[in-house]
Amino acid sequence: MRTAEIRSRWLDYFAKHDHAVVPSVPLVSPDPSILFTIAGMVPFIPYIIGTQEAPWPRVASVQKCIRTNDIEEVGRTTRHGTFFQMGGNFSFGDYFKEGAITYAWELLTASRDQGGYGLDGDRLWVAIWDQDEEARDIWARKIGLPAERIQTQPRAENFWDTGQPGPAGPTSEIHYDRGPAYGPDGGPEVDRQGDRFLEIWNLVFDQYLRGEGAGKDYPLLRELDKKAIDTGLGVERLAFLLQEKENFYEIDEVYPVIAAAQEMSGRPYGLGRNSTDPDDIRMRVVADHVRSAMMLIGDGVRPGNDGRGYVLRRVIRRAVRSMRLLGVDEPSLPVLLPASRDAMKDSYPEIGTDFDRISQVAYEEEEAFRRTLTSGTTILDTAVSRARTAGGSVLSGADAFALHDTYGFPIDLTLEMAAEQGVRVDEAGFRSLMQEQRERARADALAKKSGHVDTAVYNEVLGRLGGAVGFLGYTDAVAEARLVGLLVDGVAAPAATAPADVEVVLDRTPFYAEAGGQLADQGTISFQGGAIVDVADVQAPVRGLSVHRGRLTEGTLTLDETGVASIDTDRRRAIARAHTATHMVHKALHEHLGDQATQAGSENAPSRLRFDFRHGSAVPGDVLSEIEGRVNAQLAENLDVTDEIMDIDDARAAGAMALFGEKYGRRVRVVSIGGDWSKELCAGTHVPSTGNLGLVTLLGEASIGSGVRRVDALVGAGAYGYQAKEHALVSQVSTILGGRPEELPERVSTLMTKLKAAEKELAALRQARLLGGAAQVAGSAHRVGTALVVTHDAGEVASADDLRTLALDVRQRLGESAPAVVAVGGVAKDRPVVVVATNAAARQAGVRAGALVRVAATTLGGGGGGKDDVAQGGGTDVAALGSALDAVRAEVTTLVGA
């Protein structure tokens, strides 16, 4: 049974049993405390922990997931992988243990003709919490599972919680017996690794409210009023059982990449269990990481140096490095990525339709890493030189870590290349630094996770309110409201007296809370008792709750007091103009660059906007001008700006664009400009018509990361002010150059042409002077054994290119009658540089330029490299230039004799 069919059977089964079927959310987690969607339950966490009301009583999905905490183990075992799919069925106050257990057993054991997976029920075992008598009874009485195949485990092994006070509950793990060839009998309590008794499905029963405590040592306070079901089935695990494969690397959605890697490398892959052959490990890494990279890029992640982008960059580079270690030097992703696409597109058709964009991102990253491998040689040489200068033969762990962490240079490649130069690497020091980094990452993740705890006080306010704060800002700038929540220094308080920094929650408000790139409103809240709060910011720490943050400047403020909330209308209008302009710029970018120019972030501030979008290259100036012209042309048409609340599926069908990574409910607000010209899902505030914008001026665009560009623009008064300053500047330049404004481009171009010609003439004169002495330099050659050796300090030079030209000229003058070595040094831009050139006779005698330049560069405190005939190096110690040239002469003496 192909993996795509496993997915479809899962969804079909639960749809027949009255579950709402929802699509997978993106791999970018909707939970801001984690980078990626790491389990099928992640999108449903708010419903499970009770912070939001679930829109359906029961639901099912097959969720894309990414986990990279054990990335170093990928390929070394057949259990670890980064991308995987998890089937889940969920109940929120609907069915509970008996329903979940019955559904699981029926789907696993029903015949394939009946829509099931056709597993042999006699090979299924379960592990349950040792105090869950209800589950034991259902498995034994309702399902008929023999007592010996129902094993119990303590809370530490078989109990779920969020890591903090809140919902918790026991689990029922379903294991499949793969047979005696995979280990001894005795069930999962004997087979802790899961080689024989493979866990395929975990049923979580959210039954209790847990209290404070560490680990699993906490009290169960009471049973929940509204219990929930959360289950997770490993799709890839079930696939290799049903496809009769040894592990998930050999299933239909993964193995085609291994087959392609075999063909490219000419090396065989050993099918079967847990091969430890290095080539087999590398091919498994390639297969896993290529698939993960493709799915991450498909969900909008771009390579970068931190966060999600760093994870993507790392998996791509590990795959490319593994192919290099398999002996493949040419680009490999143009072969491997299409193989993964063809394997995955039945499950995810969007991978096929979006492959041009996905492949462009992946191929650019591979090419960048290939350049890193090239430049990494110089970086590594510098580190090796430092080690040797210090009298050692070991590359420090700190240097190896810097190569890995800063330059993306894999440790395996560092080990290989250092060994080629006869240097060992302090692996223990490197591993220690890596462990420190992991511990810092875990601490950071724990700090982010604790964000759930920090919101408790806000959830209490929301609970007392009994629903979301009413937002009146679409129609009202002033509104009466009641104080329902007050915080001082992050702690709930019944009252506060001026002066004090406070957080205020009203039952309804005209203030817009910062969201979707739009900055928050500012203004004042005046209360009946005389208290006045100057509002500087408004945030929504939990969904549905607007928290006004500001300064209590007068009076005493008490809960349940009524007051009047007034926003700064000038600021609001300026921000609304910027927000509408952002939508127009987004649409114009689509028209001129294509639909792949999707939003990656924005900021809408008074009279200005910043818009980030995905695009692989710089936007030419003329295209940017056309985009600005298009926006202002539509602005001049005074198009209506309207909004409508509709079902999210209807909104998408109407062509409304959604912000990547944003989480939407079933009912959404659609903002349209000019009818169908621009449609976006948006909760922000806007002007009633485009004519209200006045003018939009694009200031320019630039790269802010791999594949992400940024446009900055001014709107309304900001644009008019900029235009006035620009006019004044043009007038000033016109006066200086003595011409009319329309003549400025031609006059500036003429001046630049003259300047470049003068610079070229100076460079030619400088090089002629340098080469004019070439004959004299060649005449200074000394015979060292059978070789002619020239060492020359050229002094200050414009660039290393001048030294290279001189070295090659002198080498040519020395001819080929005897081995010849030319070493020319100089100082370019305050740094010492050495170029070494050898003729064919010298190379035949074993004298190579690359080796000699490394000797010189070591003396200079740097590194270098190149080919056998010509090489270049440098360093930091200008005073050592003479010693470096002497070191080259000494090395030649060693090689050819005195």
Short mmCIF file of C-alpha atoms in Angstrom, two decimals, residues 58-483:
data_model
loop_
_atom_site.label_atom_id
_atom_site.label_comp_id
_atom_site.label_asym_id
_atom_site.label_seq_id
_atom_site.Cartn_x
_atom_site.Cartn_y
_atom_site.Cartn_z
CA ARG A 58 -14.38 15.95 16.43
CA VAL A 59 -11.76 16.40 13.72
CA ALA A 60 -9.08 14.44 11.82
CA SER A 61 -5.96 15.38 9.87
CA VAL A 62 -2.69 14.10 8.45
CA GLN A 63 -0.15 16.65 9.63
CA LYS A 64 3.26 17.43 8.16
CA CYS A 65 5.87 17.54 10.95
CA ILE A 66 9.55 18.43 11.37
CA ARG A 67 11.80 17.50 14.29
CA THR A 68 15.51 18.27 14.26
CA ASN A 69 16.56 17.76 17.88
CA ASP A 70 18.24 14.44 16.92
CA ILE A 71 19.52 15.52 13.52
CA GLU A 72 22.99 14.08 14.20
CA GLU A 73 21.40 10.62 14.53
CA VAL A 74 19.66 10.76 11.16
CA GLY A 75 21.04 8.00 8.98
CA ARG A 76 22.97 6.39 11.82
CA THR A 77 19.82 4.58 12.89
CA THR A 78 16.77 3.73 10.83
CA ARG A 79 14.43 5.20 13.46
CA HIS A 80 15.45 8.85 13.19
CA GLY A 81 14.18 11.24 10.54
CA THR A 82 13.49 14.96 10.36
CA PHE A 83 10.32 15.13 8.21
CA PHE A 84 7.41 12.80 8.95
CA GLN A 85 3.64 12.67 8.72
CA MET A 86 1.30 12.07 11.63
CA GLY A 87 -2.29 10.95 11.33
CA GLY A 88 -4.44 12.34 14.11
CA ASN A 89 -8.03 12.15 15.29
CA PHE A 90 -9.25 14.52 17.97
CA SER A 91 -12.32 14.90 20.16
CA PHE A 92 -13.16 17.97 22.24
CA GLY A 93 -15.82 17.00 24.75
CA ASP A 94 -17.30 14.41 22.35
CA TYR A 95 -16.24 10.73 22.39
CA PHE A 96 -13.64 9.56 24.88
CA LYS A 97 -11.66 6.40 25.61
CA GLU A 98 -14.03 3.79 24.27
CA GLY A 99 -14.60 5.70 21.06
CA ALA A 100 -10.91 6.37 20.45
CA ILE A 101 -9.88 2.77 21.16
CA THR A 102 -12.65 1.35 18.99
CA TYR A 103 -11.81 3.60 16.05
CA ALA A 104 -8.10 2.72 16.28
CA TRP A 105 -8.66 -1.03 16.43
CA GLU A 106 -11.21 -1.02 13.63
CA LEU A 107 -9.10 1.06 11.24
CA LEU A 108 -5.93 -0.97 11.86
CA THR A 109 -7.49 -4.43 11.60
CA ALA A 110 -10.36 -4.01 9.14
CA SER A 111 -9.66 -5.58 5.76
CA ARG A 112 -8.42 -3.42 2.94
CA ASP A 113 -11.66 -4.09 1.07
CA GLN A 114 -13.48 -2.51 4.03
CA GLY A 115 -11.26 0.57 3.96
CA GLY A 116 -8.90 -0.54 6.75
CA TYR A 117 -5.19 -1.28 6.80
CA GLY A 118 -5.60 -5.06 7.17
CA LEU A 119 -3.12 -5.60 10.05
CA ASP A 120 -3.27 -8.90 11.92
CA GLY A 121 -4.92 -8.17 15.26
CA ASP A 122 -3.03 -11.06 16.85
CA ARG A 123 0.21 -9.09 16.36
CA LEU A 124 -0.99 -5.93 18.14
CA TRP A 125 0.01 -5.16 21.73
CA VAL A 126 -0.86 -2.15 23.87
CA ALA A 127 0.94 -0.36 26.71
CA ILE A 128 -1.25 1.60 29.15
CA TRP A 129 -0.85 3.58 32.36
CA ASP A 130 -0.82 1.19 35.31
CA GLN A 131 -3.73 3.01 36.99
CA ASP A 132 -5.95 3.31 33.91
CA GLU A 133 -8.44 0.57 34.68
CA GLU A 134 -11.00 2.06 32.32
CA ALA A 135 -8.67 1.66 29.32
CA ARG A 136 -7.65 -1.86 30.45
CA ASP A 137 -11.30 -2.86 30.61
CA ILE A 138 -12.08 -1.48 27.14
CA TRP A 139 -9.08 -3.23 25.55
CA ALA A 140 -9.97 -6.52 27.24
CA ARG A 141 -13.80 -6.45 27.19
CA LYS A 142 -14.69 -4.42 24.09
CA ILE A 143 -11.72 -5.28 21.85
CA GLY A 144 -11.02 -8.76 23.23
CA LEU A 145 -7.28 -8.30 23.55
CA PRO A 146 -5.68 -11.05 25.72
CA ALA A 147 -4.45 -9.87 29.10
CA GLU A 148 -0.83 -10.76 28.30
CA ARG A 149 -0.86 -8.31 25.39
CA ILE A 150 -2.06 -5.44 27.60
CA GLN A 151 1.04 -4.21 29.41
CA THR A 152 1.09 -1.52 32.08
CA GLN A 153 3.66 1.20 32.66
CA PRO A 154 4.10 3.86 35.38
CA ARG A 155 3.21 7.50 34.94
CA ALA A 156 6.81 8.33 33.98
CA GLU A 157 6.42 6.15 30.87
CA ASN A 158 2.81 6.51 29.83
CA PHE A 159 1.28 9.84 30.80
CA TRP A 160 0.95 13.04 28.80
CA ASP A 161 1.06 16.64 29.99
CA THR A 162 2.15 20.05 28.68
CA GLY A 163 5.03 20.41 31.16
CA GLN A 164 3.06 22.84 33.30
CA PRO A 165 -0.21 22.96 35.27
CA GLY A 166 -3.15 22.23 33.02
CA PRO A 167 -4.65 19.29 31.11
CA ALA A 168 -2.96 15.90 31.45
CA GLY A 169 -3.85 12.28 31.00
CA PRO A 170 -2.87 8.66 30.37
CA THR A 171 -2.09 7.15 26.99
CA SER A 172 -2.59 3.84 25.22
CA GLU A 173 0.33 3.00 22.94
CA ILE A 174 -0.39 0.50 20.16
CA HIS A 175 2.59 -1.66 19.12
CA TYR A 176 2.97 -4.09 16.20
CA ASP A 177 4.95 -7.33 16.65
CA ARG A 178 7.33 -7.64 13.68
CA GLY A 179 8.33 -11.16 14.67
CA PRO A 180 11.23 -13.07 16.29
CA ALA A 181 13.71 -11.99 13.59
CA TYR A 182 13.69 -8.54 15.23
CA GLY A 183 14.24 -9.50 18.85
CA PRO A 184 12.99 -11.53 21.81
CA ASP A 185 9.36 -11.99 22.73
CA GLY A 186 7.79 -10.23 25.68
CA GLY A 187 6.11 -7.14 24.32
CA PRO A 188 7.12 -3.45 24.50
CA GLU A 189 8.16 -3.67 28.16
CA VAL A 190 10.98 -6.01 27.06
CA ASP A 191 11.75 -4.34 23.71
CA ARG A 192 12.49 -0.79 24.88
CA GLN A 193 14.07 0.21 21.54
CA GLY A 194 10.98 -0.81 19.58
CA ASP A 195 12.84 -2.91 17.01
CA ARG A 196 10.43 -5.85 17.28
CA PHE A 197 7.42 -4.26 18.98
CA LEU A 198 7.10 -1.13 16.89
CA GLU A 199 4.91 1.67 18.29
CA ILE A 200 2.61 2.81 15.49
CA TRP A 201 -0.20 4.74 17.22
CA ASN A 202 -0.53 6.61 20.52
CA LEU A 203 -3.92 7.47 21.98
CA VAL A 204 -3.80 10.34 24.49
CA PHE A 205 -6.72 10.75 26.90
CA ASP A 206 -6.81 14.32 28.25
CA GLN A 207 -8.65 13.43 31.43
CA TYR A 208 -7.20 15.33 34.41
CA LEU A 209 -6.22 18.78 35.61
CA ARG A 210 -2.66 18.53 36.96
CA GLY A 211 -1.05 20.76 39.57
CA GLU A 212 2.44 22.17 40.12
CA GLY A 213 5.40 19.81 40.09
CA ALA A 214 8.59 18.78 38.33
CA GLY A 215 8.75 16.03 35.71
CA LYS A 216 5.93 13.59 36.30
CA ASP A 217 5.82 14.31 40.05
CA TYR A 218 2.69 16.40 40.40
CA PRO A 219 -0.81 15.97 41.85
CA LEU A 220 -3.88 15.22 39.73
CA LEU A 221 -6.31 17.80 41.10
CA ARG A 222 -9.51 16.59 39.48
CA GLU A 223 -11.04 15.22 36.31
CA LEU A 224 -11.67 17.74 33.56
CA ASP A 225 -15.23 18.85 32.91
CA LYS A 226 -14.56 18.67 29.16
CA LYS A 227 -12.29 15.78 28.28
CA ALA A 228 -10.40 15.52 25.01
CA ILE A 229 -8.86 12.91 22.74
CA ASP A 230 -5.56 13.50 20.94
CA THR A 231 -4.03 10.66 18.92
CA GLY A 232 -1.02 10.30 16.66
CA LEU A 233 -0.24 7.58 14.12
CA GLY A 234 3.18 7.43 12.44
CA VAL A 235 2.36 7.35 8.73
CA GLU A 236 5.89 6.36 7.65
CA ARG A 237 6.04 3.60 10.29
CA LEU A 238 2.80 2.12 9.06
CA ALA A 239 4.05 2.47 5.48
CA PHE A 240 7.14 0.33 5.96
CA LEU A 241 5.04 -2.34 7.68
CA LEU A 242 2.45 -2.41 4.91
CA GLN A 243 5.11 -2.20 2.18
CA GLU A 244 7.13 -4.97 3.91
CA LYS A 245 10.26 -2.85 4.11
CA GLU A 246 12.87 -2.87 6.85
CA ASN A 247 12.61 0.80 7.69
CA PHE A 248 11.13 4.09 6.55
CA TYR A 249 14.16 4.92 4.36
CA GLU A 250 13.03 2.19 1.97
CA ILE A 251 9.38 3.23 1.54
CA ASP A 252 7.99 4.62 -1.70
CA GLU A 253 8.23 8.29 -0.61
CA VAL A 254 11.88 8.14 0.50
CA TYR A 255 13.86 5.42 -1.32
CA PRO A 256 13.80 7.01 -4.83
CA VAL A 257 16.28 9.64 -3.56
CA ILE A 258 18.62 6.89 -2.33
CA ALA A 259 18.34 5.24 -5.75
CA ALA A 260 19.28 8.54 -7.42
CA ALA A 261 22.23 8.98 -5.02
CA GLN A 262 23.45 5.47 -5.89
CA GLU A 263 23.33 6.27 -9.58
CA MET A 264 25.17 9.59 -9.18
CA SER A 265 27.89 8.19 -6.92
CA GLY A 266 28.27 4.77 -8.48
CA ARG A 267 28.22 3.29 -4.98
CA PRO A 268 25.74 0.61 -3.82
CA TYR A 269 23.28 0.97 -0.93
CA GLY A 270 22.90 -1.96 1.44
CA LEU A 271 19.19 -2.63 1.80
CA GLY A 272 18.16 -4.05 5.15
CA ARG A 273 18.43 -3.39 8.82
CA ASN A 274 20.63 -0.73 10.40
CA SER A 275 23.67 -0.92 8.14
CA THR A 276 26.56 1.03 9.67
CA ASP A 277 28.49 1.30 6.41
CA PRO A 278 29.46 5.01 6.07
CA ASP A 279 28.12 5.20 2.50
CA ASP A 280 24.75 3.76 3.57
CA ILE A 281 24.54 6.33 6.40
CA ARG A 282 25.32 9.16 3.96
CA MET A 283 22.65 8.02 1.51
CA ARG A 284 20.05 7.89 4.30
CA VAL A 285 21.03 11.42 5.35
CA VAL A 286 20.63 12.56 1.74
CA ALA A 287 17.21 10.94 1.34
CA ASP A 288 15.84 12.37 4.59
CA HIS A 289 17.30 15.85 4.25
CA VAL A 290 16.40 16.40 0.59
CA ARG A 291 12.76 15.54 1.38
CA SER A 292 12.74 17.76 4.48
CA ALA A 293 14.29 20.69 2.60
CA MET A 294 11.76 20.38 -0.21
CA MET A 295 8.81 20.36 2.20
CA LEU A 296 10.17 23.28 4.25
CA ILE A 297 10.73 25.42 1.17
CA GLY A 298 7.27 24.43 -0.07
CA ASP A 299 5.83 25.87 3.14
CA GLY A 300 7.64 29.17 2.67
CA VAL A 301 10.84 28.73 4.70
CA ARG A 302 13.96 30.28 3.15
CA PRO A 303 17.60 29.51 4.07
CA GLY A 304 19.05 31.87 6.67
CA ASN A 305 21.43 32.15 9.59
CA ASP A 306 18.98 31.76 12.45
CA GLY A 307 15.69 30.19 13.40
CA ARG A 308 13.84 28.21 10.76
CA GLY A 309 16.11 29.47 8.00
CA TYR A 310 19.15 28.04 9.77
CA VAL A 311 17.50 24.62 10.12
CA LEU A 312 16.71 24.58 6.40
CA ARG A 313 20.23 25.72 5.53
CA ARG A 314 21.66 23.01 7.74
CA VAL A 315 19.69 20.12 6.22
CA ILE A 316 20.55 21.27 2.68
CA ARG A 317 24.24 21.56 3.53
CA ARG A 318 24.31 18.19 5.29
CA ALA A 319 22.81 16.62 2.18
CA VAL A 320 25.30 18.33 -0.16
CA ARG A 321 28.21 17.43 2.12
CA SER A 322 27.08 13.81 2.24
CA MET A 323 27.04 13.68 -1.55
CA ARG A 324 30.55 15.13 -1.59
CA LEU A 325 31.72 12.38 0.77
CA LEU A 326 30.10 9.90 -1.64
CA GLY A 327 32.45 11.26 -4.30
CA VAL A 328 29.98 13.53 -6.10
CA ASP A 329 31.53 16.94 -6.77
CA GLU A 330 29.00 18.32 -9.26
CA PRO A 331 25.69 19.89 -8.14
CA SER A 332 23.48 17.08 -6.85
CA LEU A 333 20.14 18.70 -5.99
CA PRO A 334 19.10 19.11 -9.66
CA VAL A 335 18.97 15.29 -9.73
CA LEU A 336 17.90 14.49 -6.16
CA LEU A 337 15.15 17.10 -5.69
CA PRO A 338 13.09 16.01 -8.73
CA ALA A 339 13.35 12.43 -7.48
CA SER A 340 11.88 13.50 -4.13
CA ARG A 341 9.19 15.59 -5.86
CA ASP A 342 8.03 12.64 -7.94
CA ALA A 343 7.89 10.46 -4.83
CA MET A 344 5.89 12.98 -2.76
CA LYS A 345 3.54 14.66 -5.23
CA ASP A 346 0.77 12.06 -4.91
CA SER A 347 0.45 12.99 -1.22
CA TYR A 348 1.16 16.71 -1.75
CA PRO A 349 0.24 17.82 -5.30
CA GLU A 350 1.31 21.39 -4.47
CA ILE A 351 4.94 20.20 -4.46
CA GLY A 352 4.60 19.54 -8.18
CA THR A 353 2.82 22.75 -9.06
CA ASP A 354 5.20 24.89 -6.98
CA PHE A 355 8.38 23.06 -7.92
CA ASP A 356 9.92 25.87 -9.95
CA ARG A 357 10.03 28.13 -6.90
CA ILE A 358 11.11 25.33 -4.55
CA SER A 359 13.91 24.18 -6.82
CA GLN A 360 15.19 27.71 -7.41
CA VAL A 361 15.62 28.25 -3.66
CA ALA A 362 17.27 24.86 -3.15
CA TYR A 363 19.63 25.12 -6.12
CA GLU A 364 20.75 28.63 -5.10
CA GLU A 365 21.52 27.39 -1.59
CA GLU A 366 23.51 24.43 -2.91
CA GLU A 367 25.53 26.71 -5.16
CA ALA A 368 26.18 29.08 -2.23
CA PHE A 369 27.41 26.18 -0.12
CA ARG A 370 29.64 24.95 -2.91
CA ARG A 371 31.23 28.40 -2.86
CA THR A 372 31.54 28.09 0.92
CA LEU A 373 33.38 24.81 0.46
CA THR A 374 35.76 26.58 -1.88
CA SER A 375 36.35 29.58 0.38
CA GLY A 376 36.38 27.24 3.39
CA THR A 377 39.68 25.88 2.17
CA THR A 378 41.27 29.28 2.79
CA ILE A 379 39.52 29.62 6.15
CA LEU A 380 40.72 26.21 7.22
CA ASP A 381 44.26 26.93 5.99
CA THR A 382 44.35 30.03 8.19
CA ALA A 383 43.31 28.01 11.25
CA VAL A 384 45.88 25.30 10.45
CA SER A 385 48.59 27.99 10.07
CA ARG A 386 47.75 29.41 13.49
CA ALA A 387 48.02 25.95 15.02
CA ARG A 388 51.42 25.36 13.43
CA THR A 389 52.69 28.84 14.35
CA ALA A 390 51.89 28.02 17.95
CA GLY A 391 54.05 24.91 17.57
CA GLY A 392 51.20 22.42 17.55
CA SER A 393 49.68 19.91 15.17
CA VAL A 394 46.10 20.04 16.49
CA LEU A 395 43.33 22.31 15.21
CA SER A 396 41.51 23.66 18.27
CA GLY A 397 37.94 22.75 19.03
CA ALA A 398 37.12 26.47 19.00
CA ASP A 399 38.41 26.82 15.42
CA ALA A 400 36.49 23.75 14.30
CA PHE A 401 33.34 25.07 16.00
CA ALA A 402 33.76 28.50 14.36
CA LEU A 403 34.10 26.85 10.96
CA HIS A 404 30.93 24.86 11.65
CA ASP A 405 28.82 27.51 13.34
CA THR A 406 29.85 30.68 11.52
CA TYR A 407 30.76 29.45 8.05
CA GLY A 408 28.52 26.38 7.81
CA PHE A 409 31.60 24.15 7.41
CA PRO A 410 30.65 20.57 8.48
CA ILE A 411 32.89 18.89 11.07
CA ASP A 412 33.31 15.81 8.88
CA LEU A 413 34.74 17.97 6.11
CA THR A 414 37.00 19.80 8.58
CA LEU A 415 38.36 16.43 9.79
CA GLU A 416 38.96 15.25 6.23
CA MET A 417 40.72 18.39 5.03
CA ALA A 418 42.79 18.85 8.20
CA ALA A 419 44.04 15.25 7.87
CA GLU A 420 45.18 16.03 4.33
CA GLN A 421 47.51 18.66 5.85
CA GLY A 422 48.70 16.33 8.60
CA VAL A 423 46.78 18.09 11.36
CA ARG A 424 44.43 16.52 13.86
CA VAL A 425 41.26 18.17 15.17
CA ASP A 426 40.34 18.52 18.83
CA GLU A 427 37.05 16.69 18.41
CA ALA A 428 36.42 16.55 22.15
CA GLY A 429 36.67 20.35 22.36
CA PHE A 430 34.40 20.71 19.34
CA ARG A 431 31.79 18.32 20.78
CA SER A 432 31.90 20.16 24.09
CA LEU A 433 31.17 23.49 22.40
CA MET A 434 28.38 21.87 20.37
CA GLN A 435 26.88 20.51 23.59
CA GLU A 436 27.03 23.96 25.17
CA GLN A 437 25.20 25.35 22.15
CA ARG A 438 22.53 22.66 22.41
CA GLU A 439 22.06 23.38 26.11
CA ARG A 440 21.67 27.08 25.37
CA ALA A 441 19.11 26.20 22.69
CA ARG A 442 17.21 23.96 25.10
CA ALA A 443 17.22 26.68 27.75
CA ASP A 444 15.94 29.17 25.18
CA ALA A 445 13.23 26.77 24.06
CA LEU A 446 12.21 26.24 27.68
CA ALA A 447 12.07 29.99 28.22
CA LYS A 448 9.85 30.36 25.16
CA LYS A 449 7.64 27.49 26.30
CA SER A 450 7.12 29.20 29.63
CA GLY A 451 5.28 31.84 27.64
CA HIS A 452 2.18 29.69 28.18
CA VAL A 453 2.58 30.22 31.92
CA ASP A 454 3.03 33.97 31.56
CA THR A 455 -0.36 34.29 29.85
CA ALA A 456 -2.25 32.78 32.78
CA VAL A 457 -3.15 36.20 34.24
CA TYR A 458 -4.51 37.30 30.86
CA ASN A 459 -6.52 34.09 30.48
CA GLU A 460 -8.06 34.77 33.89
CA VAL A 461 -9.18 38.21 32.72
CA LEU A 462 -10.56 36.73 29.50
CA GLY A 463 -12.40 34.09 31.50
CA ARG A 464 -14.03 36.69 33.75
CA LEU A 465 -15.01 38.70 30.70
CA GLY A 466 -16.77 35.66 29.27
CA GLY A 467 -15.71 36.34 25.67
CA ALA A 468 -13.50 38.42 23.45
CA VAL A 469 -13.09 42.16 23.94
CA GLY A 470 -15.39 43.95 21.52
CA PHE A 471 -13.45 45.89 18.88
CA LEU A 472 -15.25 49.06 17.75
CA GLY A 473 -12.37 50.65 15.85
CA TYR A 474 -13.67 49.97 12.35
CA THR A 475 -16.43 52.52 12.93
CA ASP A 476 -15.71 54.41 16.17
CA ALA A 477 -12.78 56.51 17.38
CA VAL A 478 -14.36 57.18 20.80
CA ALA A 479 -16.32 54.74 22.94
CA GLU A 480 -17.58 54.27 26.48
CA ALA A 481 -16.22 51.13 28.14
CA ARG A 482 -15.87 49.35 31.47
CA LEU A 483 -12.57 48.43 33.14
#
